[in-house]
Short mmCIF file of C-alpha atoms and ligand atoms in Angstrom, two decimals:
data_model
loop_
_atom_site.label_atom_id
_atom_site.label_comp_id
_atom_site.label_asym_id
_atom_site.label_seq_id
_atom_site.Cartn_x
_atom_site.Cartn_y
_atom_site.Cartn_z
CA MET C 1 0.18 0.02 0.42
CA GLY C 2 2.24 3.37 -0.43
CA LEU C 3 1.41 6.61 1.86
CA VAL C 4 -1.55 8.14 -0.68
CA GLU C 5 -4.11 5.13 0.57
CA GLN C 6 -2.60 4.74 4.36
CA VAL C 7 -3.00 7.74 5.34
CA PHE C 8 -6.74 8.03 3.84
CA ASP C 9 -6.85 4.79 6.18
CA ALA C 10 -4.94 6.58 8.95
CA GLY C 11 -7.89 9.47 9.03
CA VAL C 12 -5.41 12.28 8.07
CA ILE C 13 -6.75 15.92 8.09
CA GLY C 14 -4.65 18.94 8.03
CA ALA C 15 -4.27 19.69 12.16
CA GLY C 16 -3.59 23.11 11.61
CA GLY C 17 -7.52 24.08 11.73
CA ALA C 18 -9.14 23.37 8.55
CA GLY C 19 -8.15 20.99 8.44
CA PHE C 20 -8.07 19.51 4.32
CA PRO C 21 -7.70 16.51 3.58
CA THR C 22 -4.12 15.38 3.98
CA HIS C 23 -3.69 12.23 0.76
CA LYS C 24 -5.99 14.96 -2.11
CA LYS C 25 -3.18 16.97 -1.26
CA LEU C 26 -0.34 14.81 -1.06
CA VAL C 27 0.08 14.77 -6.18
CA THR C 28 3.42 14.48 -7.96
CA GLY C 29 4.73 17.40 -9.60
CA ALA C 30 4.59 20.16 -7.03
CA LYS C 31 8.30 21.40 -6.37
CA LEU C 32 8.18 22.89 -2.97
CA LEU C 33 7.04 21.20 0.34
CA VAL C 34 5.99 23.73 3.37
CA ILE C 35 5.49 22.48 5.66
CA ASN C 36 4.23 25.31 8.24
CA ALA C 37 5.24 24.73 11.24
CA ALA C 38 4.04 28.58 12.17
CA GLU C 39 1.09 28.08 14.75
CA CYS C 40 0.31 31.85 15.33
CA GLU C 41 -3.13 32.03 17.52
CA PRO C 42 -2.57 34.24 19.93
CA LEU C 43 -2.36 30.80 23.58
CA LEU C 44 -2.16 28.18 21.27
CA ALA C 45 0.61 25.85 21.65
CA SER C 46 -0.01 22.30 20.41
CA ASP C 47 2.25 22.72 17.54
CA ARG C 48 5.07 24.14 19.84
CA TYR C 49 4.97 20.58 21.98
CA VAL C 50 4.99 18.69 18.64
CA MET C 51 8.03 20.13 17.71
CA ARG C 52 9.96 19.08 20.70
CA GLU C 53 8.63 15.68 21.34
CA PHE C 54 8.28 14.72 18.24
CA PRO C 55 10.76 15.65 16.22
CA ARG C 56 11.88 12.27 14.61
CA GLU C 57 8.89 10.96 14.07
CA ILE C 58 7.87 14.37 12.20
CA VAL C 59 11.34 14.47 10.25
CA SER C 60 10.47 10.90 8.78
CA GLY C 61 7.14 12.42 8.37
CA ILE C 62 8.59 14.73 6.04
CA LYS C 63 10.90 12.20 4.41
CA LYS C 64 7.92 10.45 3.60
CA ILE C 65 5.50 12.67 2.04
CA ALA C 66 8.59 14.17 0.17
CA GLN C 67 9.45 10.93 -1.36
CA ALA C 68 6.04 9.89 -2.07
CA THR C 69 5.97 13.74 -4.33
CA GLY C 70 8.50 13.14 -5.08
CA VAL C 71 8.70 17.51 -4.25
CA PRO C 72 12.87 18.22 -4.63
CA ARG C 73 13.00 21.25 -2.20
CA VAL C 74 11.66 20.73 2.29
CA VAL C 75 10.96 24.38 3.55
CA ILE C 76 10.04 24.24 7.62
CA GLY C 77 8.60 27.82 8.39
CA THR C 78 8.55 28.50 11.77
CA LYS C 79 9.99 31.59 14.45
CA ARG C 80 12.60 32.01 15.13
CA HIS C 81 12.28 32.68 18.33
CA TYR C 82 11.23 28.71 18.59
CA ALA C 83 15.20 28.27 19.79
CA ARG C 84 13.81 25.17 22.03
CA GLU C 85 11.78 23.59 19.72
CA ILE C 86 14.38 24.09 16.45
CA ALA C 87 17.05 23.31 17.86
CA ALA C 88 15.17 19.35 18.55
CA LEU C 89 14.22 20.00 14.38
CA ARG C 90 18.09 20.82 13.02
CA GLU C 91 19.34 17.65 15.49
CA ALA C 92 16.52 15.10 13.80
CA ILE C 93 16.55 16.56 11.02
CA GLY C 94 21.14 15.61 10.83
CA THR C 95 22.69 16.01 6.93
CA ASP C 96 19.58 16.06 5.37
CA ALA C 97 18.08 18.23 2.67
CA ILE C 98 15.70 20.46 4.56
CA GLU C 99 16.09 22.89 5.63
CA ILE C 100 13.66 25.49 7.95
CA PHE C 101 13.34 29.24 7.39
CA GLU C 102 12.78 31.65 10.78
CA LEU C 103 9.72 33.86 11.22
CA ASP C 104 9.37 37.20 13.11
CA SER C 105 6.53 36.22 15.30
CA PHE C 106 4.02 38.46 13.95
CA TYR C 107 -0.20 36.68 13.55
CA PRO C 108 -0.58 35.55 10.53
CA ALA C 109 2.65 34.00 9.92
CA GLY C 110 0.27 29.98 9.70
CA ASP C 111 -1.56 31.48 7.47
CA GLU C 112 -0.49 28.68 4.76
CA GLN C 113 -0.78 32.05 1.49
CA THR C 114 1.15 34.06 4.25
CA LEU C 115 3.79 31.28 5.39
CA ILE C 116 4.56 30.71 1.30
CA PHE C 117 4.69 34.15 0.63
CA GLU C 118 7.56 35.18 3.62
CA ILE C 119 9.55 32.23 1.87
CA THR C 120 9.23 33.00 -1.29
CA GLY C 121 8.12 36.12 -1.93
CA GLU C 122 4.87 34.09 -4.56
CA THR C 123 2.06 34.71 -4.39
CA VAL C 124 -0.96 31.65 -4.59
CA PRO C 125 -3.01 33.03 -6.83
CA PRO C 126 -6.88 34.88 -5.62
CA GLY C 127 -9.32 32.13 -4.65
CA GLY C 128 -6.25 29.30 -5.71
CA ILE C 129 -4.62 26.75 -3.86
CA PRO C 130 -0.99 26.26 -3.79
CA ILE C 131 -0.51 23.60 -5.82
CA GLN C 132 -1.51 25.81 -9.00
CA ILE C 133 2.00 27.15 -7.81
CA GLY C 134 3.52 23.89 -7.13
CA ILE C 135 3.98 24.17 -3.81
CA ILE C 136 2.71 21.98 -1.08
CA VAL C 137 1.50 22.14 2.63
CA VAL C 138 1.22 20.46 5.13
CA ASN C 139 1.46 21.57 8.87
CA VAL C 140 3.40 20.54 11.05
CA THR C 141 1.18 17.81 14.25
CA THR C 142 0.08 16.99 9.45
CA ALA C 143 3.29 15.10 9.18
CA LEU C 144 3.87 13.91 12.79
CA ASN C 145 0.64 12.48 12.05
CA VAL C 146 1.88 11.14 8.20
CA GLU C 147 4.78 9.51 9.92
CA ARG C 148 2.14 7.54 12.59
CA ALA C 149 0.04 6.67 9.54
CA SER C 150 2.52 5.16 7.68
CA GLN C 151 2.85 2.25 10.68
CA GLY C 152 -0.78 1.18 10.71
CA ILE C 153 -2.25 4.55 13.21
CA PRO C 154 -5.56 6.02 12.47
CA VAL C 155 -6.17 9.30 14.08
CA THR C 156 -7.82 8.90 17.11
CA ARG C 157 -5.67 12.23 19.73
CA ARG C 158 -5.04 15.13 19.65
CA PHE C 159 -2.79 17.66 21.20
CA VAL C 160 -5.25 20.21 22.53
CA THR C 161 -4.65 23.93 24.56
CA VAL C 162 -6.25 24.18 27.03
CA THR C 163 -6.23 27.87 28.61
CA GLY C 164 -8.19 30.93 29.62
CA GLU C 165 -9.52 31.14 33.19
CA VAL C 166 -8.93 27.22 34.04
CA ALA C 167 -6.87 26.46 37.12
CA ASN C 168 -4.49 24.68 35.63
CA PRO C 169 -3.40 25.81 32.10
CA GLN C 170 -2.54 23.12 29.99
CA ILE C 171 -1.86 21.03 27.10
CA LEU C 172 -3.90 18.16 26.83
CA ASP C 173 -3.08 14.46 25.35
CA VAL C 174 -6.46 13.26 24.35
CA PRO C 175 -8.77 11.50 22.50
CA VAL C 176 -10.08 12.99 19.39
CA GLY C 177 -14.04 13.30 20.42
CA THR C 178 -13.57 14.76 23.90
CA THR C 179 -15.31 17.29 24.90
CA ALA C 180 -14.74 20.82 25.44
CA ALA C 181 -16.88 20.44 28.77
CA ASP C 182 -14.38 17.11 29.49
CA LEU C 183 -11.41 19.40 28.63
CA ILE C 184 -12.89 21.50 31.00
CA GLN C 185 -11.61 19.71 33.81
CA GLY C 186 -8.61 17.80 32.05
CA ALA C 187 -7.69 21.40 33.11
CA GLY C 188 -9.05 21.07 37.04
CA GLY C 189 -12.76 22.53 36.28
CA ALA C 190 -13.35 26.83 35.28
CA ALA C 191 -11.86 29.40 37.21
CA VAL C 192 -14.67 31.72 36.71
CA PRO C 193 -18.71 30.31 37.51
CA ARG C 194 -20.15 31.37 33.98
CA TYR C 195 -17.89 31.28 31.36
CA ALA C 196 -17.60 30.77 28.18
CA VAL C 197 -15.48 29.24 25.37
CA VAL C 198 -13.73 29.93 21.78
CA ARG C 199 -12.58 26.59 19.96
CA GLY C 200 -9.96 26.86 18.23
CA GLY C 201 -7.58 30.32 18.78
CA PRO C 202 -9.08 33.54 19.60
CA MET C 203 -8.55 35.07 16.83
CA MET C 204 -10.01 32.22 14.12
CA GLY C 205 -12.10 30.43 16.29
CA LYS C 206 -15.38 30.32 17.05
CA GLN C 207 -17.58 31.21 19.97
CA PHE C 208 -19.55 29.22 22.69
CA GLN C 209 -21.75 29.60 26.33
CA GLN C 210 -21.42 27.75 28.39
CA GLN C 211 -24.43 25.21 27.59
CA ALA C 212 -23.10 24.04 24.62
CA ALA C 213 -19.72 23.00 25.89
CA GLU C 214 -21.87 19.89 27.05
CA THR C 215 -21.61 18.38 23.69
CA LEU C 216 -19.04 20.11 21.67
CA GLY C 217 -16.40 17.22 20.50
CA TYR C 218 -13.38 18.21 19.03
CA ASN C 219 -12.22 16.97 16.17
CA LYS C 220 -9.26 16.19 15.37
CA ALA C 221 -8.36 19.63 13.28
CA ASP C 222 -9.18 21.71 16.73
CA GLY C 223 -6.32 22.47 18.57
CA GLY C 224 -7.34 25.43 21.29
CA LEU C 225 -9.55 26.45 23.75
CA ILE C 226 -9.51 28.93 25.78
CA VAL C 227 -12.00 29.44 28.74
CA LEU C 228 -13.28 33.04 29.33
CA PRO C 229 -15.23 34.96 31.58
CA HIS C 230 -18.58 35.04 30.05
CA ASP C 231 -19.36 38.88 29.57
CA HIS C 232 -15.29 39.12 28.04
CA PRO C 233 -15.53 41.36 25.44
CA LEU C 234 -13.87 38.99 22.55
CA ILE C 235 -16.88 36.72 22.64
CA ASP C 236 -19.71 40.76 23.74
CA PHE C 237 -17.90 41.45 20.68
CA CYS C 238 -18.42 38.33 18.15
CA SER C 239 -21.67 36.61 19.70
CA LYS C 240 -23.07 40.19 18.23
CA PRO C 241 -25.77 39.75 15.59
CA ILE C 242 -25.14 40.42 12.54
CA ASP C 243 -28.69 43.39 11.89
CA TRP C 244 -26.91 45.01 14.83
CA ILE C 245 -23.53 44.57 12.34
CA LEU C 246 -25.43 45.97 9.32
CA ALA C 247 -26.72 48.65 11.51
CA GLN C 248 -23.59 50.37 12.33
CA THR C 249 -22.11 49.20 9.24
CA ARG C 250 -23.96 51.49 7.94
CA SER C 251 -24.23 54.25 9.73
CA ILE C 252 -20.22 55.23 11.19
CA CYS C 253 -17.49 53.68 8.53
CA ILE C 254 -15.58 55.66 8.38
CA GLN C 255 -14.03 54.66 4.75
CA CYS C 256 -10.84 54.34 6.41
CA SER C 257 -9.76 51.60 5.06
CA MET C 258 -7.72 50.63 7.19
CA CYS C 259 -8.61 46.92 7.23
CA THR C 260 -7.51 46.90 3.55
CA GLU C 261 -4.82 48.07 4.87
CA MET C 262 -3.77 45.91 6.47
CA CYS C 263 -4.68 42.78 5.73
CA PRO C 264 -3.01 39.99 4.86
CA ARG C 265 -4.59 39.11 1.37
CA TYR C 266 -4.98 41.73 0.32
CA LEU C 267 -0.53 42.47 1.60
CA ILE C 268 0.14 39.20 -0.48
CA GLY C 269 -1.25 40.56 -3.81
CA HIS C 270 -4.95 40.13 -3.65
CA GLN C 271 -8.12 42.18 -4.04
CA MET C 272 -9.32 41.18 -0.92
CA ARG C 273 -10.13 45.49 -0.36
CA PRO C 274 -13.44 44.98 3.11
CA HIS C 275 -13.21 49.02 3.09
CA ARG C 276 -15.28 48.42 -0.51
CA VAL C 277 -17.63 45.30 0.78
CA MET C 278 -18.22 47.50 3.41
CA ARG C 279 -19.16 50.40 1.08
CA SER C 280 -21.52 48.60 -1.15
CA VAL C 281 -23.57 46.94 2.11
CA GLY C 282 -23.03 50.74 3.78
CA THR C 283 -24.89 52.61 1.60
CA ASP C 284 -26.79 52.20 -1.74
CA THR C 285 -24.43 54.74 -3.82
CA HIS C 286 -21.36 53.18 -4.22
CA PRO C 287 -22.44 49.57 -5.58
CA VAL C 288 -18.57 47.78 -5.99
CA ASP C 289 -18.11 43.87 -6.77
CA LEU C 290 -18.54 42.82 -3.76
CA THR C 291 -16.93 39.20 -4.34
CA ASP C 292 -13.92 40.66 -3.23
CA ALA C 293 -15.45 39.39 -0.01
CA LEU C 294 -14.80 35.80 -1.06
CA LEU C 295 -11.21 36.00 -0.66
CA CYS C 296 -12.09 37.24 2.72
CA CYS C 297 -9.34 33.72 5.56
CA GLU C 298 -11.15 35.19 8.15
CA CYS C 299 -8.40 36.18 9.88
CA GLY C 300 -10.01 38.26 11.39
CA ILE C 301 -7.53 41.01 11.91
CA CYS C 302 -9.60 43.74 10.66
CA GLU C 303 -12.09 43.60 13.27
CA LEU C 304 -10.18 42.62 15.76
CA TYR C 305 -7.58 45.29 15.08
CA ALA C 306 -7.43 47.35 11.87
CA CYS C 307 -10.43 48.82 11.98
CA PRO C 308 -10.73 52.74 14.53
CA MET C 309 -14.42 52.01 14.56
CA GLY C 310 -14.75 48.22 16.04
CA LEU C 311 -17.16 46.91 13.20
CA SER C 312 -16.97 44.23 11.84
CA PRO C 313 -15.26 43.82 8.54
CA ARG C 314 -14.82 39.95 8.55
CA ARG C 315 -18.47 39.68 9.55
CA MET C 316 -19.45 41.26 6.17
CA ASN C 317 -17.66 39.25 4.52
CA ILE C 318 -18.96 35.70 5.99
CA TYR C 319 -22.26 36.93 5.26
CA VAL C 320 -21.73 38.65 2.18
CA LYS C 321 -19.90 35.22 1.10
CA GLY C 322 -22.28 32.67 2.04
CA MET C 323 -24.65 35.20 -0.35
CA LEU C 324 -22.76 35.17 -3.38
CA ARG C 325 -22.18 31.33 -2.59
CA ALA C 326 -25.02 30.50 -2.63
CA GLU C 327 -25.83 32.41 -5.78
CA GLY C 328 -23.18 30.33 -7.01
CA ALA C 329 -20.91 33.02 -7.36
CA LYS C 330 -17.22 31.54 -8.37
CA VAL C 331 -13.49 33.97 -8.05
CA THR C 332 -12.82 34.44 -11.66
CA ASP C 333 -10.04 37.28 -11.38
CA GLN C 334 -6.57 35.46 -10.68
CA THR C 335 -4.23 38.85 -11.37
CA VAL C 336 -2.22 39.61 -9.24
CA HIS C 337 -1.33 42.69 -7.58
CA LEU C 338 1.90 43.46 -6.40
CA GLY C 339 2.14 46.94 -5.46
CA HIS C 340 0.44 46.09 -2.37
CA THR C 341 3.05 43.92 -1.49
CA GLU C 342 4.69 47.11 -1.34
CA SER C 343 3.95 48.00 2.41
CA ARG C 344 3.46 44.37 4.13
CA PRO C 345 6.60 44.32 6.24
CA TYR C 346 5.07 47.61 7.84
CA ARG C 347 2.17 45.84 8.51
CA LYS C 348 3.59 42.85 10.47
CA ILE C 349 1.16 42.39 13.79
CA ALA C 350 2.72 41.40 17.26
CA GLN C 351 1.93 38.52 18.41
CA SER C 352 2.27 40.42 21.81
CA ARG C 353 0.42 43.63 20.60
CA LEU C 354 -2.36 41.42 19.62
CA ILE C 355 -2.65 40.10 22.96
CA GLU C 356 -2.79 43.11 24.73
CA ARG C 357 -5.46 44.60 21.42
CA LEU C 358 -7.93 40.97 22.91
CA LYS C 359 -7.24 42.02 26.26
CA LEU C 360 -5.83 38.87 26.35
CA GLY C 361 -3.13 39.60 28.70
CA ALA C 362 -3.73 37.81 31.87
CA TYR C 363 -3.49 33.75 30.14
CA PRO C 364 0.03 33.06 30.00
CA THR C 365 0.99 32.89 26.76
CA HIS C 366 3.26 29.68 26.07
CA ILE C 367 2.61 26.54 28.02
CA ASP C 368 5.09 22.91 27.77
CA GLU C 369 3.36 21.13 29.66
CA CYS C 370 1.31 18.16 28.38
CA ARG C 371 -0.36 15.52 29.82
CA THR C 372 -2.74 12.08 28.99
CA PHE C 373 -5.78 13.38 29.86
CA GLU C 374 -9.14 10.47 29.55
CA PRO C 375 -12.27 11.52 28.55
CA PRO C 376 -15.37 9.22 30.38
CA LYS C 377 -17.38 9.55 26.73
CA VAL C 378 -16.35 10.95 23.59
CA ILE C 379 -18.98 13.03 20.93
CA ILE C 380 -16.39 12.59 17.50
CA PRO C 381 -18.41 14.95 15.20
CA MET C 382 -18.10 13.06 11.34
CA ARG C 383 -17.40 16.93 9.75
CA HIS C 384 -13.54 17.23 10.92
CA GLY C 385 -12.60 20.52 8.54
CA VAL C 386 -13.40 21.89 5.99
CA GLY C 387 -14.10 18.86 3.57
CA LYS C 388 -17.13 16.86 3.02
CA GLN C 389 -18.76 15.29 5.79
CA SER C 390 -18.50 11.73 7.06
CA THR C 391 -21.50 9.48 7.21
CA PRO C 392 -21.94 6.85 10.61
CA ARG C 393 -20.53 3.03 10.06
CA VAL C 394 -21.64 2.11 13.50
CA ALA C 395 -25.24 1.74 15.11
CA VAL C 396 -25.68 2.80 17.92
CA GLY C 397 -25.92 -0.54 20.72
CA VAL C 398 -22.02 -1.41 19.29
CA GLN C 399 -19.07 -2.35 20.98
CA VAL C 400 -16.28 -0.72 19.79
CA GLN C 401 -12.33 -0.47 19.97
CA VAL C 402 -9.55 2.40 19.58
CA GLY C 403 -9.17 2.93 15.71
CA ASP C 404 -12.01 0.69 14.61
CA VAL C 405 -13.94 2.81 12.12
CA ILE C 406 -16.86 4.06 12.47
CA GLY C 407 -17.90 6.38 9.96
CA GLY C 408 -15.83 7.14 5.93
CA VAL C 409 -16.49 8.30 3.08
CA ASP C 410 -14.86 7.43 -0.48
CA PHE C 411 -11.16 7.50 -1.03
CA ALA C 412 -11.53 9.17 -4.55
CA ASP C 413 -13.38 12.03 -2.40
CA ALA C 414 -12.21 15.24 -0.70
CA GLY C 415 -12.59 14.26 2.92
CA CYS C 416 -11.68 11.71 6.07
CA LEU C 417 -11.83 7.99 8.11
CA VAL C 418 -13.57 8.52 11.03
CA HIS C 419 -12.33 5.90 14.20
CA ALA C 420 -13.60 4.94 17.50
CA SER C 421 -10.83 6.84 19.51
CA ILE C 422 -11.57 5.00 23.08
CA ALA C 423 -12.61 1.97 23.86
CA GLY C 424 -16.57 1.75 24.91
CA LYS C 425 -20.66 1.13 23.93
CA VAL C 426 -21.33 2.77 20.99
CA THR C 427 -24.58 5.49 22.36
CA GLU C 428 -25.50 7.48 20.37
CA VAL C 429 -24.87 7.65 15.93
CA THR C 430 -26.48 10.94 14.30
CA PRO C 431 -25.20 12.10 10.80
CA ASP C 432 -23.21 14.89 12.54
CA TYR C 433 -21.35 12.62 15.56
CA VAL C 434 -21.18 9.20 17.10
CA ARG C 435 -21.69 9.15 20.83
CA ILE C 436 -18.94 6.53 22.77
CA GLU C 437 -19.37 5.99 26.04
CA ARG C 438 -17.06 4.22 28.15
CA ASN C 439 -16.56 0.28 28.93
S1 SF4 Z 501 -11.13 49.61 9.20
FE1 SF4 Z 501 -13.50 49.92 9.62
S2 SF4 Z 501 -14.07 52.06 9.72
FE2 SF4 Z 501 -12.33 52.44 8.51
S3 SF4 Z 501 -12.58 51.48 6.35
FE3 SF4 Z 501 -12.68 49.54 7.41
S4 SF4 Z 501 -14.67 48.91 8.08
FE4 SF4 Z 501 -15.14 50.78 8.08
S1 SF4 Z 502 -10.93 38.55 8.49
FE1 SF4 Z 502 -10.87 41.23 7.83
S2 SF4 Z 502 -7.99 41.16 7.54
FE2 SF4 Z 502 -8.57 38.65 7.32
S3 SF4 Z 502 -8.42 38.53 5.62
FE3 SF4 Z 502 -10.03 39.01 5.50
S4 SF4 Z 502 -10.82 40.86 4.69
FE4 SF4 Z 502 -8.65 40.54 5.57
#
């Protein structure tokens, strides 16, 4: 069996957040393999832990990917200040032809298109994907999972940074499907009586109220859980209803264009101009081509950092994108505007400033400690990232062992197999998840 089939059988998807199925990325003919080791969401430390603890497995996985795809050059993109992680990787690399590219500590260094621009100076065409310019991007934890896949080990566990208002902020090594509530228990419990959670990082993660944590099962792409007081400004800001955002856009957008000036996609040469989307939505007198919104990667810089008026260009883009996609709109102009990139060196946002702006300065900026945590049950989602949703392949009452396939897609699909992450009894099956309770 080849690596691509092994990766599919093991259910490997991008572990960095988007969750694109990895077997679909392993194509021949690329000129460069970029390993994304630039975890950039504030407060998250799962990838750094993986780099320190599993450098040999990561390098072995990288070499297998390079061999399977025939790619002639490999670069690991990571942050310059990750000294221990870089040392561990260099030792594991030895004399192998794998380069390490050291980045400044800025957000969003880990955005794959930003990372490609940093390393190569090339821009992925607007609306395109890296392979269009001959580049494959694989997250560093994904490389570890590829190595394990080559040994027949499926993805059943996940490293999750659990931080914020918990008694012991730490990284937890947990089965896929562990709920947010159990993750909080694993980190010593919530430190505030009423809280909300962010699944993922503070910039791109999704907010949930406390009651949702009980049933919020973590998927293979979820690397962070941030617990915040229920009335924390970040929760408050991101919970605003779209009607409120529309009304605010119409009344107070001053068209300063700071959202565009700071937009990382604009700064690599895309025609992503959120201020024009805001103008068009805010007034009928300046209608513009709203397809700019289709280029938004939802990084959050425009609304959580750039806008002086506290507006939400990202939410507006998501809203507009939804409407455009329903109409079947697609990006047709893939022109790259290199003039946008000239000011890019001065527009990188330091992590430390971002943390202060998000009012997260009370929480640890880095976590070293990791421990294994075994929850009493798991709720394993059938959707793991942007790929096709899997279909459950078990019934209620069935006993499963770790690694049994409980859901899946066909090999030709851009989706993944889903495996039982604990041994136990299946107690609930829906199109969206499978619940397993430990024996
Ligand atoms: S930064 Fe804010 S006020 Fe300025 S154009 Fe963008 S949305 Fe409008
Ligand atoms: S969220 Fe805002 S800053 Fe980020 S890509 Fe979209 S428009 Fe640009």
